[in-house]
Tab-separated table of C-alpha atoms in Angstrom:
chain	number	residue	atom	x	y	z
A	261	MET	CA	53.602	-19.394	-58.458
A	262	GLU	CA	49.869	-19.270	-57.752
A	263	THR	CA	47.530	-20.401	-60.506
A	264	ARG	CA	44.591	-18.225	-61.568
A	265	GLU	CA	42.245	-20.558	-59.676
A	266	GLU	CA	44.288	-20.182	-56.483
A	267	LYS	CA	44.146	-16.379	-56.728
A	268	LYS	CA	40.357	-16.361	-56.838
A	269	LEU	CA	38.152	-15.687	-53.800
A	270	SER	CA	38.034	-18.661	-51.444
A	271	ILE	CA	35.338	-18.977	-48.763
A	272	PRO	CA	34.861	-22.176	-46.723
A	273	PRO	CA	31.380	-23.524	-45.829
A	274	ARG	CA	31.480	-21.926	-42.350
A	275	GLY	CA	32.170	-18.555	-43.975
A	276	ILE	CA	29.199	-18.945	-46.332
A	277	ARG	CA	26.929	-19.725	-43.386
A	278	ALA	CA	28.277	-16.789	-41.360
A	279	ILE	CA	27.857	-14.213	-44.122
A	280	ILE	CA	24.287	-15.339	-44.914
A	281	GLU	CA	23.377	-15.085	-41.225
A	282	ALA	CA	25.059	-11.666	-40.950
A	283	VAL	CA	23.045	-10.345	-43.919
A	284	ARG	CA	19.843	-11.798	-42.444
A	285	LEU	CA	20.542	-10.271	-39.012
A	286	GLY	CA	21.433	-6.975	-40.694
A	287	GLU	CA	17.724	-6.525	-41.452
A	288	ILE	CA	16.863	-6.902	-37.768
A	289	ILE	CA	19.774	-5.459	-35.760
A	290	LYS	CA	20.920	-1.854	-36.246
A	291	PRO	CA	23.574	-0.652	-36.801
A	292	SER	CA	24.622	-3.389	-39.170
A	293	GLN	CA	28.101	-3.844	-37.671
A	294	TYR	CA	26.446	-5.340	-34.560
A	295	ALA	CA	24.643	-7.868	-36.768
A	296	LYS	CA	27.935	-8.819	-38.390
A	297	ARG	CA	29.629	-9.189	-35.015
A	298	GLU	CA	26.858	-11.449	-33.655
A	299	ALA	CA	26.867	-13.698	-36.739
A	300	PHE	CA	30.660	-14.007	-36.830
A	301	LYS	CA	30.712	-14.903	-33.140
A	302	LYS	CA	28.002	-17.548	-33.583
A	303	HIS	CA	29.857	-19.192	-36.487
A	304	GLU	CA	33.262	-18.855	-34.773
A	305	ILE	CA	34.950	-16.700	-37.386
A	306	LYS	CA	38.215	-16.310	-35.496
A	307	GLU	CA	40.783	-16.389	-38.312
A	308	ALA	CA	41.903	-12.839	-39.177
A	309	TRP	CA	42.051	-13.534	-42.929
A	310	LEU	CA	38.521	-14.987	-43.015
A	311	ASN	CA	37.169	-12.156	-40.858
A	312	ARG	CA	38.657	-9.627	-43.299
A	313	VAL	CA	37.245	-11.391	-46.367
A	314	LEU	CA	33.752	-11.810	-44.905
A	315	THR	CA	33.722	-8.246	-43.547
A	316	MET	CA	34.613	-6.933	-47.006
A	317	ILE	CA	31.774	-8.948	-48.577
A	318	PHE	CA	29.279	-7.959	-45.865
A	319	TYR	CA	29.823	-4.230	-46.354
A	320	ASP	CA	29.915	-4.673	-50.116
A	321	ILE	CA	26.429	-6.206	-49.956
A	322	MET	CA	25.213	-3.369	-47.730
A	323	LYS	CA	26.562	-0.741	-50.150
A	324	LYS	CA	25.143	-2.437	-53.246
A	325	GLN	CA	21.936	-3.777	-51.728
A	326	GLY	CA	19.560	-1.818	-53.947
A	327	LEU	CA	21.449	-2.831	-57.088
A	328	ILE	CA	21.676	-6.463	-55.962
A	329	ASP	CA	17.939	-6.458	-55.238
A	330	LYS	CA	17.276	-5.226	-58.795
A	331	ALA	CA	19.349	-8.126	-60.088
A	332	ILE	CA	17.411	-10.567	-57.880
A	333	GLN	CA	14.143	-9.171	-59.211
A	334	ASP	CA	15.386	-9.579	-62.801
A	335	VAL	CA	16.090	-13.268	-62.135
A	336	VAL	CA	13.243	-14.188	-59.758
A	337	GLY	CA	10.565	-11.948	-61.246
A	338	VAL	CA	9.300	-10.463	-57.970
A	339	ASN	CA	10.475	-7.815	-55.522
A	340	PRO	CA	12.949	-9.607	-53.201
A	341	LEU	CA	11.373	-7.912	-50.189
A	342	ILE	CA	8.446	-10.347	-50.412
A	343	LEU	CA	10.699	-13.422	-50.451
A	344	ASP	CA	11.490	-15.596	-47.443
A	345	PRO	CA	14.069	-13.555	-45.476
A	346	TRP	CA	16.627	-16.400	-45.413
A	347	LEU	CA	16.255	-16.869	-49.171
A	348	ARG	CA	16.649	-13.120	-49.678
A	349	ALA	CA	19.837	-13.089	-47.584
A	350	ALA	CA	21.322	-16.078	-49.444
A	351	LEU	CA	20.490	-14.537	-52.837
A	352	ARG	CA	22.109	-11.234	-51.855
A	353	VAL	CA	25.261	-13.095	-50.832
A	354	ALA	CA	25.309	-15.202	-53.995
A	355	PHE	CA	24.768	-12.271	-56.367
A	356	ASP	CA	27.420	-10.150	-54.661
A	357	ILE	CA	30.077	-12.871	-54.679
A	358	VAL	CA	29.350	-13.963	-58.266
A	359	LEU	CA	29.054	-10.460	-59.751
A	360	PHE	CA	31.853	-8.666	-57.901
A	361	HIS	CA	34.419	-11.043	-56.369
A	362	ASP	CA	35.683	-13.671	-58.849
A	363	PRO	CA	35.045	-16.770	-56.669
A	364	ASN	CA	36.977	-20.005	-57.133
A	365	SER	CA	35.273	-23.327	-57.930
A	366	ASN	CA	35.104	-24.407	-54.268
A	367	THR	CA	33.427	-21.139	-53.265
A	368	LEU	CA	30.860	-21.577	-56.056
A	369	LYS	CA	30.235	-25.156	-54.912
A	370	ASN	CA	29.767	-23.957	-51.317
A	371	LEU	CA	27.461	-21.187	-52.513
A	372	ARG	CA	25.267	-23.717	-54.265
A	373	TRP	CA	25.289	-26.676	-51.873
A	374	LYS	CA	26.188	-25.380	-48.403
A	375	ALA	CA	24.052	-22.249	-48.692
A	376	SER	CA	21.019	-24.265	-49.860
A	377	ASP	CA	21.487	-26.731	-46.968
A	378	PHE	CA	21.856	-23.852	-44.493
A	379	ILE	CA	18.705	-21.983	-45.503
A	380	SER	CA	16.745	-25.254	-45.781
A	381	ALA	CA	17.532	-25.868	-42.107
A	382	ARG	CA	16.543	-22.297	-41.185
A	383	THR	CA	13.231	-22.131	-43.037
A	384	HIS	CA	11.931	-24.971	-45.312
A	385	PRO	CA	13.629	-27.532	-47.574
A	386	TYR	CA	11.667	-26.263	-50.601
A	387	VAL	CA	13.202	-22.821	-50.096
A	388	GLY	CA	16.674	-24.332	-50.203
A	389	MET	CA	15.802	-26.328	-53.320
A	390	TYR	CA	14.456	-23.210	-55.019
A	391	TYR	CA	17.671	-21.330	-54.215
A	392	TRP	CA	19.751	-24.274	-55.550
A	393	ASP	CA	17.821	-24.150	-58.836
A	394	LEU	CA	18.467	-20.392	-59.204
A	395	MET	CA	22.262	-20.690	-59.045
A	396	ASP	CA	22.657	-21.351	-62.786
A	397	LYS	CA	20.714	-18.160	-63.578
A	398	ILE	CA	22.804	-16.201	-61.049
A	399	LEU	CA	26.005	-17.412	-62.707
A	400	GLU	CA	24.725	-16.273	-66.123
A	401	TYR	CA	23.403	-12.867	-65.004
A	402	LYS	CA	24.996	-9.670	-66.343
A	403	PRO	CA	23.793	-6.206	-65.199
A	404	ASN	CA	22.724	-3.944	-68.049
A	405	PRO	CA	22.055	-0.308	-67.014
A	406	THR	CA	20.240	1.369	-69.908
A	407	THR	CA	19.969	5.027	-68.808
A	408	GLU	CA	22.472	7.590	-67.522
A	409	LEU	CA	20.827	7.577	-64.086
A	410	GLU	CA	21.046	3.777	-63.895
A	411	ARG	CA	24.710	4.001	-64.893
A	412	LEU	CA	25.314	6.534	-62.110
A	413	GLU	CA	23.571	4.267	-59.595
A	414	TRP	CA	26.089	1.516	-60.418
A	415	GLU	CA	29.002	3.985	-60.379
A	416	TYR	CA	28.089	5.731	-57.111
A	417	LEU	CA	26.297	2.756	-55.477
A	418	ALA	CA	23.310	4.859	-54.452
A	419	PRO	CA	19.700	5.445	-55.542
A	420	ALA	CA	19.204	8.089	-58.228
A	421	TRP	CA	17.244	10.483	-55.984
A	422	LEU	CA	20.064	10.550	-53.411
A	423	ILE	CA	22.678	11.184	-56.100
A	424	GLU	CA	20.619	14.130	-57.371
A	425	ARG	CA	20.234	15.467	-53.815
A	426	VAL	CA	23.973	15.290	-53.127
A	427	LYS	CA	24.693	16.998	-56.451
A	428	ALA	CA	22.378	19.866	-55.499
A	429	ILE	CA	24.264	20.304	-52.202
A	430	LEU	CA	27.875	19.589	-53.173
A	431	GLY	CA	28.056	20.156	-56.933
A	432	GLU	CA	31.524	19.233	-58.189
A	433	GLU	CA	32.337	17.442	-54.914
A	434	THR	CA	29.647	14.799	-55.507
A	435	GLU	CA	32.065	12.208	-56.868
A	436	GLU	CA	34.470	12.797	-53.951
A	437	PHE	CA	31.609	12.382	-51.473
A	438	PHE	CA	30.508	9.038	-52.887
A	439	ARG	CA	34.087	7.840	-53.238
A	440	ALA	CA	34.581	8.591	-49.515
A	441	VAL	CA	31.406	6.827	-48.325
A	442	ASN	CA	32.027	3.840	-50.593
A	443	ARG	CA	35.623	3.101	-49.713
A	444	ARG	CA	36.459	0.316	-47.324
A	445	HIS	CA	36.497	1.588	-43.734
A	446	GLU	CA	39.319	-0.162	-41.884
A	447	TRP	CA	39.690	2.370	-39.058
A	448	ILE	CA	37.394	2.307	-36.030
A	449	SER	CA	36.918	5.499	-34.023
A	450	VAL	CA	36.893	5.123	-30.218
A	451	ARG	CA	36.815	7.631	-27.368
A	452	VAL	CA	38.899	7.266	-24.234
A	453	ASN	CA	36.930	7.557	-20.987
A	454	THR	CA	38.943	10.093	-19.022
A	455	LEU	CA	37.235	9.102	-15.771
A	456	LYS	CA	39.068	5.771	-15.905
A	457	ALA	CA	42.044	6.174	-18.222
A	458	ASN	CA	44.236	8.610	-20.107
A	459	VAL	CA	44.791	8.671	-23.852
A	460	GLU	CA	48.512	7.887	-23.783
A	461	ASP	CA	48.021	4.735	-21.680
A	462	VAL	CA	45.215	3.496	-23.926
A	463	ILE	CA	47.311	4.087	-27.049
A	464	GLU	CA	50.184	2.157	-25.452
A	465	LYS	CA	47.825	-0.713	-24.534
A	466	PHE	CA	46.556	-0.942	-28.127
A	467	ARG	CA	50.123	-0.990	-29.434
A	468	GLU	CA	51.004	-3.777	-27.008
A	469	GLU	CA	48.100	-5.719	-28.543
A	470	GLY	CA	49.576	-5.146	-31.996
A	471	VAL	CA	46.847	-2.692	-33.045
A	472	GLU	CA	47.667	0.274	-35.283
A	473	VAL	CA	46.577	3.579	-33.700
A	474	GLN	CA	46.032	7.151	-34.894
A	475	ARG	CA	45.122	10.095	-32.644
A	476	SER	CA	42.553	12.695	-33.696
A	477	ASP	CA	43.762	16.274	-33.956
A	478	ARG	CA	40.182	17.608	-33.642
A	479	ALA	CA	38.947	15.739	-30.544
A	480	PRO	CA	41.747	15.041	-28.030
A	481	THR	CA	40.230	11.875	-26.517
A	482	ILE	CA	39.366	10.260	-29.877
A	483	ILE	CA	41.724	7.677	-31.316
A	484	LYS	CA	41.306	5.519	-34.424
A	485	ILE	CA	42.336	1.881	-34.453
A	486	LYS	CA	42.792	-0.320	-37.482
A	487	GLY	CA	40.225	-3.126	-37.458
A	488	PRO	CA	39.015	-5.720	-37.205
A	489	TYR	CA	39.099	-5.546	-33.389
A	490	ASP	CA	37.420	-7.917	-30.933
A	491	PHE	CA	35.700	-5.572	-28.464
A	492	ASP	CA	34.029	-8.458	-26.624
A	493	SER	CA	37.381	-9.772	-25.393
A	494	SER	CA	38.953	-6.335	-24.909
A	495	ASP	CA	39.845	-5.338	-21.336
A	496	LEU	CA	39.782	-1.699	-22.389
A	497	PHE	CA	36.174	-2.009	-23.573
A	498	ARG	CA	34.870	-4.330	-20.845
A	499	LYS	CA	36.329	-2.127	-18.093
A	500	GLY	CA	34.764	1.015	-19.552
A	501	LYS	CA	38.000	2.708	-20.549
A	502	ILE	CA	36.901	3.152	-24.178
A	503	ILE	CA	33.652	3.487	-26.098
A	504	VAL	CA	33.071	3.340	-29.849
A	505	GLN	CA	32.274	6.876	-31.060
A	506	GLU	CA	32.823	8.795	-34.281
A	507	GLU	CA	35.042	11.869	-34.120
A	508	ALA	CA	32.271	14.167	-35.406
A	509	SER	CA	29.941	12.887	-32.694
A	510	ALA	CA	32.521	13.552	-29.954
A	511	VAL	CA	33.065	17.098	-31.231
A	512	ALA	CA	29.419	17.859	-30.372
A	513	SER	CA	30.047	17.555	-26.630
A	514	LEU	CA	33.186	19.683	-26.957
A	515	VAL	CA	31.208	22.425	-28.708
A	516	LEU	CA	28.488	22.454	-26.020
A	517	ASN	CA	31.219	22.319	-23.347
A	518	PRO	CA	29.200	21.371	-20.233
A	519	GLN	CA	30.927	22.280	-16.967
A	520	PRO	CA	31.158	20.495	-13.594
A	521	GLY	CA	28.076	21.154	-11.464
A	522	GLU	CA	25.802	22.158	-14.360
A	523	VAL	CA	22.387	20.732	-15.184
A	524	VAL	CA	22.261	19.273	-18.680
A	525	VAL	CA	19.356	17.772	-20.617
A	526	ASP	CA	20.141	15.336	-23.436
A	527	LEU	CA	16.983	15.073	-25.549
A	528	ALA	CA	17.967	12.090	-27.727
A	529	ALA	CA	20.488	10.330	-25.547
A	530	ALA	CA	20.611	6.651	-26.508
A	531	PRO	CA	22.838	4.741	-26.933
A	532	GLY	CA	24.919	7.115	-24.797
A	533	GLY	CA	28.045	8.236	-26.640
A	534	LYS	CA	27.479	11.951	-26.114
A	535	THR	CA	25.802	11.491	-22.726
A	536	THR	CA	28.827	9.706	-21.284
A	537	HIS	CA	31.210	12.165	-22.946
A	538	MET	CA	29.421	15.115	-21.346
A	539	ALA	CA	29.583	13.381	-17.957
A	540	GLU	CA	33.358	13.071	-18.389
A	541	LEU	CA	33.680	16.745	-19.316
A	542	MET	CA	31.639	17.570	-16.195
A	543	GLN	CA	34.062	15.431	-14.125
A	544	ASN	CA	31.080	13.400	-12.864
A	545	LYS	CA	29.686	16.475	-11.071
A	546	GLY	CA	26.231	17.910	-11.754
A	547	LYS	CA	23.201	16.245	-13.368
A	548	ILE	CA	22.365	14.945	-16.845
A	549	TYR	CA	18.756	14.082	-17.675
A	550	ALA	CA	18.990	11.591	-20.539
A	551	PHE	CA	15.780	11.220	-22.575
A	552	ASP	CA	15.011	8.614	-25.224
A	553	ILE	CA	12.031	6.437	-26.180
A	554	ASP	CA	14.007	3.455	-27.506
A	555	LYS	CA	14.102	0.922	-24.655
A	556	ALA	CA	16.740	-1.326	-26.240
A	557	ARG	CA	19.094	1.571	-26.942
A	558	MET	CA	18.460	2.994	-23.468
A	559	LYS	CA	19.497	-0.352	-22.004
A	560	ARG	CA	22.810	0.079	-23.815
A	561	LEU	CA	23.081	3.612	-22.413
A	562	LYS	CA	22.578	2.303	-18.881
A	563	ASP	CA	25.187	-0.407	-19.482
A	564	PHE	CA	27.704	2.161	-20.751
A	565	VAL	CA	27.002	4.539	-17.848
A	566	SER	CA	27.536	1.746	-15.311
A	567	ARG	CA	30.638	0.325	-17.014
A	568	MET	CA	32.245	3.745	-17.360
A	569	GLY	CA	31.796	4.696	-13.706
A	570	ILE	CA	29.366	7.568	-14.334
A	571	LYS	CA	27.112	8.667	-11.467
A	572	ILE	CA	25.348	11.810	-12.691
A	573	VAL	CA	23.096	10.478	-15.486
A	574	LYS	CA	19.374	9.987	-14.895
A	575	PRO	CA	17.905	7.946	-17.802
A	576	ILE	CA	14.272	8.791	-18.631
A	577	ILE	CA	12.469	6.586	-21.148
A	578	LYS	CA	9.950	9.192	-22.310
A	579	ASP	CA	9.240	11.257	-25.415
A	580	ALA	CA	11.625	14.234	-25.184
A	581	ARG	CA	8.861	16.554	-26.391
A	582	LYS	CA	7.406	16.047	-22.887
A	583	ALA	CA	10.689	16.867	-21.134
A	584	PRO	CA	9.627	20.362	-19.894
A	585	GLU	CA	6.614	18.814	-18.133
A	586	ILE	CA	8.821	16.128	-16.565
A	587	VAL	CA	11.866	18.084	-15.364
A	588	GLY	CA	10.514	21.662	-15.466
A	589	GLU	CA	11.054	24.764	-17.591
A	590	GLU	CA	14.234	26.870	-17.578
A	591	VAL	CA	16.078	24.290	-15.464
A	592	ALA	CA	19.010	23.474	-17.751
A	593	ASP	CA	22.324	25.243	-18.148
A	594	LYS	CA	22.885	23.289	-21.355
A	595	VAL	CA	20.627	21.268	-23.662
A	596	LEU	CA	21.912	18.834	-26.247
A	597	LEU	CA	19.552	17.996	-29.082
A	598	ASP	CA	21.282	15.467	-31.300
A	599	ALA	CA	18.034	15.127	-33.144
A	600	PRO	CA	16.547	11.993	-34.680
A	601	CYS	CA	17.184	12.397	-38.402
A	602	THR	CA	17.502	10.591	-41.725
A	603	SER	CA	21.134	9.770	-40.767
A	604	SER	CA	22.110	10.467	-44.370
A	605	GLY	CA	25.585	11.551	-43.254
A	606	THR	CA	26.309	8.047	-41.927
A	607	ILE	CA	25.894	6.010	-45.127
A	608	GLY	CA	29.634	5.304	-45.148
A	609	LYS	CA	29.372	3.569	-41.760
A	610	ASN	CA	25.847	2.201	-42.298
A	611	PRO	CA	25.994	1.445	-46.023
A	612	GLU	CA	22.607	-0.287	-46.347
A	613	LEU	CA	20.897	2.899	-45.108
A	614	ARG	CA	21.158	4.556	-48.544
A	615	TRP	CA	18.712	1.964	-49.901
A	616	ARG	CA	16.304	2.223	-46.954
A	617	LEU	CA	16.131	6.017	-47.031
A	618	ARG	CA	13.062	7.590	-48.595
A	619	GLU	CA	13.035	11.187	-49.832
A	620	SER	CA	9.581	11.641	-48.299
A	621	LYS	CA	11.136	10.982	-44.864
A	622	ILE	CA	13.105	14.261	-44.915
A	623	GLU	CA	10.142	16.556	-44.275
A	624	GLU	CA	8.733	14.161	-41.672
A	625	MET	CA	12.015	14.279	-39.729
A	626	ALA	CA	12.281	18.072	-40.055
A	627	LYS	CA	8.852	18.439	-38.432
A	628	LEU	CA	9.865	16.216	-35.483
A	629	GLN	CA	13.145	18.129	-35.123
A	630	ARG	CA	11.270	21.436	-34.855
A	631	GLU	CA	9.010	20.022	-32.151
A	632	LEU	CA	12.089	18.905	-30.200
A	633	LEU	CA	13.687	22.341	-30.653
A	634	GLU	CA	10.563	23.849	-29.100
A	635	SER	CA	11.049	21.541	-26.116
A	636	ALA	CA	14.720	22.554	-25.850
A	637	ALA	CA	13.766	26.242	-25.883
A	638	ARG	CA	11.508	25.737	-22.871
A	639	LEU	CA	14.108	23.733	-20.925
A	640	VAL	CA	17.091	26.061	-21.075
A	641	LYS	CA	17.741	28.889	-18.594
A	642	PRO	CA	18.360	32.486	-19.702
A	643	GLY	CA	22.083	32.629	-20.451
A	644	GLY	CA	22.108	28.898	-21.166
A	645	LYS	CA	22.909	27.164	-24.455
A	646	ILE	CA	21.310	24.657	-26.818
A	647	LEU	CA	23.421	22.633	-29.218
A	648	TYR	CA	21.413	21.373	-32.193
A	649	THR	CA	23.070	18.617	-34.202
A	650	THR	CA	22.120	16.035	-36.793
A	651	CYS	CA	24.008	13.379	-38.739
A	652	SER	CA	22.099	14.414	-41.855
A	653	ILE	CA	23.431	16.203	-44.937
A	654	PHE	CA	20.017	17.556	-45.993
A	655	MET	CA	19.465	21.290	-45.544
A	656	GLU	CA	15.815	20.821	-44.498
A	657	GLU	CA	17.064	19.069	-41.350
A	658	ASP	CA	19.967	21.444	-40.800
A	659	GLU	CA	20.213	25.093	-41.896
A	660	GLU	CA	16.496	25.389	-42.692
A	661	ASN	CA	15.583	24.303	-39.150
A	662	VAL	CA	18.056	26.803	-37.688
A	663	LYS	CA	16.477	29.631	-39.712
A	664	TRP	CA	13.022	28.535	-38.581
A	665	PHE	CA	14.086	28.458	-34.928
A	666	LEU	CA	15.690	31.915	-34.983
A	667	GLU	CA	12.650	33.396	-36.727
A	668	ASN	CA	10.241	31.921	-34.165
A	669	TYR	CA	12.304	32.259	-30.974
A	670	LYS	CA	13.625	35.798	-30.863
A	671	GLU	CA	15.072	35.294	-27.372
A	672	PHE	CA	17.829	33.151	-28.892
A	673	ARG	CA	20.929	34.099	-30.837
A	674	LEU	CA	23.251	31.914	-32.886
A	675	VAL	CA	26.724	31.489	-31.380
A	676	LYS	CA	29.108	31.426	-34.325
A	677	LEU	CA	31.201	28.270	-34.600
A	678	LYS	CA	34.698	28.529	-36.028
A	679	GLY	CA	35.918	24.945	-36.226
A	680	PRO	CA	37.255	22.325	-36.085
A	681	TYR	CA	35.211	21.583	-39.220
A	682	ASP	CA	33.984	23.707	-42.144
A	683	PRO	CA	31.349	26.453	-42.128
A	684	GLY	CA	27.800	25.328	-42.916
A	685	PHE	CA	25.604	26.943	-45.550
A	686	LEU	CA	24.310	29.395	-42.931
A	687	GLU	CA	26.875	31.702	-41.314
A	688	GLY	CA	27.810	30.535	-37.822
A	689	THR	CA	26.832	26.883	-38.334
A	690	MET	CA	29.326	24.082	-38.939
A	691	ARG	CA	29.460	20.873	-40.991
A	692	ALA	CA	31.681	17.804	-40.996
A	693	TRP	CA	31.946	15.884	-44.277
A	694	PRO	CA	33.095	12.308	-45.029
A	695	HIS	CA	35.200	13.391	-48.029
A	696	ARG	CA	36.752	16.443	-46.360
A	697	HIS	CA	37.262	15.291	-42.776
A	698	ASP	CA	37.299	11.477	-42.864
A	699	THR	CA	34.364	11.156	-40.468
A	700	ILE	CA	30.576	10.941	-40.743
A	701	GLY	CA	28.515	13.810	-42.125
A	702	PHE	CA	27.448	16.014	-39.202
A	703	PHE	CA	25.777	19.407	-38.664
A	704	TYR	CA	26.145	21.776	-35.666
A	705	ALA	CA	24.329	24.931	-34.544
A	706	LEU	CA	24.827	26.477	-31.089
A	707	PHE	CA	22.140	28.767	-29.657
A	708	GLU	CA	22.299	31.013	-26.584
A	709	LYS	CA	19.187	32.108	-24.702
A	710	LEU	CA	19.422	35.811	-23.969
A	711	ASN	CA	18.950	37.088	-20.425
A	712	LYS	CA	15.535	38.648	-19.841
C-alpha cells in the first residue's frame, strides 16, 4: 500500500526545468500550447506520465495566473510583472505547485534547489539566490480573499470584471460557463484534409496508433483525439492530412460554403485553418486572396498551404482594410471576415488570456471590426455573401456590430442561420458556447449583398 508521501505529487528535476521554461515561453509564444510543446521538446519530456503531470500544471498556472500573481505580490511586495521574467516564471510554478498540488518532499527540494540553479544559469546567480530565499515564505503562504468578488475570482478563476460581464450575458449559466472553460481539456480537435485523405482512414490510423477518437456530428471532417499527441512525429500531420482546428472554427467555412471556381477573400487569414478548409470545399478550384498583417502567422499559413497540397491561395501580407484597393471592388463571390477580436470565447483553450484581457479593449476591437466590415462590403459582388465571425462572447463585438452594419449598409440583408449551434441574441445570428457545445465560444452572422 502506498504511503501518504508516495501519493503526493512527484516531479523530477528535468520536469521542474521544463515547466519553468514553458511558463517563461508562454509569455512570448502564442498560443500557449506551442510554448509548452517547445519547452517539453527541449527538455526531452517523453514519458507519458510526466507529460500529463506537467501539462496539468502548465494549464493550471495559465488559468490561475492572475491569482498566483496576487500571491507573488503579497510575498515579494511588488507587481510580479516588473520582476526578472525567469524569476517570475519560477515563482508562478512554485506557488501553483505548493498551493494547489500537494507536492512530496523531493518535489519541494527540486523546487527550491533545482529551480534556483536553473534560473541562475538563465539570468543571474543573485536572482536564483533571491528565489531560494523566498521558498520558506511560499511554503507558509495562505490565500485570504476578503470580499465576495475576491471569493468569486478564486472560485471561477477569472478577474472580477470578466465574471460580471459573463453574468450580464449568461445569467444563471455563468457557473456552467466557467466550469466548462476551467475543466481539463484532454481532447484535441483536428480537421481532416479531404484533398489528401478521408475521415474514415484517418480515424483508423489514429486507432492503430492507440489514440482514442471521437467524430464531430456538427462538422463532418472534424475529429477529436485524446491527448497528449506528438504532432511533430505524426505522419498524418507532417504529410498535411490533418490540421489542428476547433469544431466551431471549421463550422464557419461550412456556413459560408464557398464553391469550386469562386473568388473568395479571407480578410484575417492567418494561421490558415479556415483558409485551407475553404480551399478543400472549393476542391482546389478558384482563387482565395488571404490577407493578414502578422508575418509569423502568415509563414505558418504558407507552410500549411504547401503541406496540404493547396494551389489556389494567394497570401497577401497587408492590412485587410486596404484589400479593395489591392484586389478591386465587387470582385468576390464570398468574403470571410473572421475578425480580430478579444478572443474571450477561447479562454478555455488559452487560459492565460483571461488575465491579459482588458475591458477597455472591447470597444477598440469593435471599432477595428467595423472598419473591416466596411472593407468586406466593398469587396463582395451583388448576390455574394459575407460571413462575419468572432471568437468573442461580448455583444459589442458580435450582435452590436451586426446591427450597426445593417443600419449603415442597406444593400445587405441578414441570412438567417439555423444551426448547428444556438441562436444568437439577434434573430438570424448564431453562437457556439463552451458549456453548451463543448467547443470554443464563437459568433456567426451571414450577410447577402442584394442585386442592384
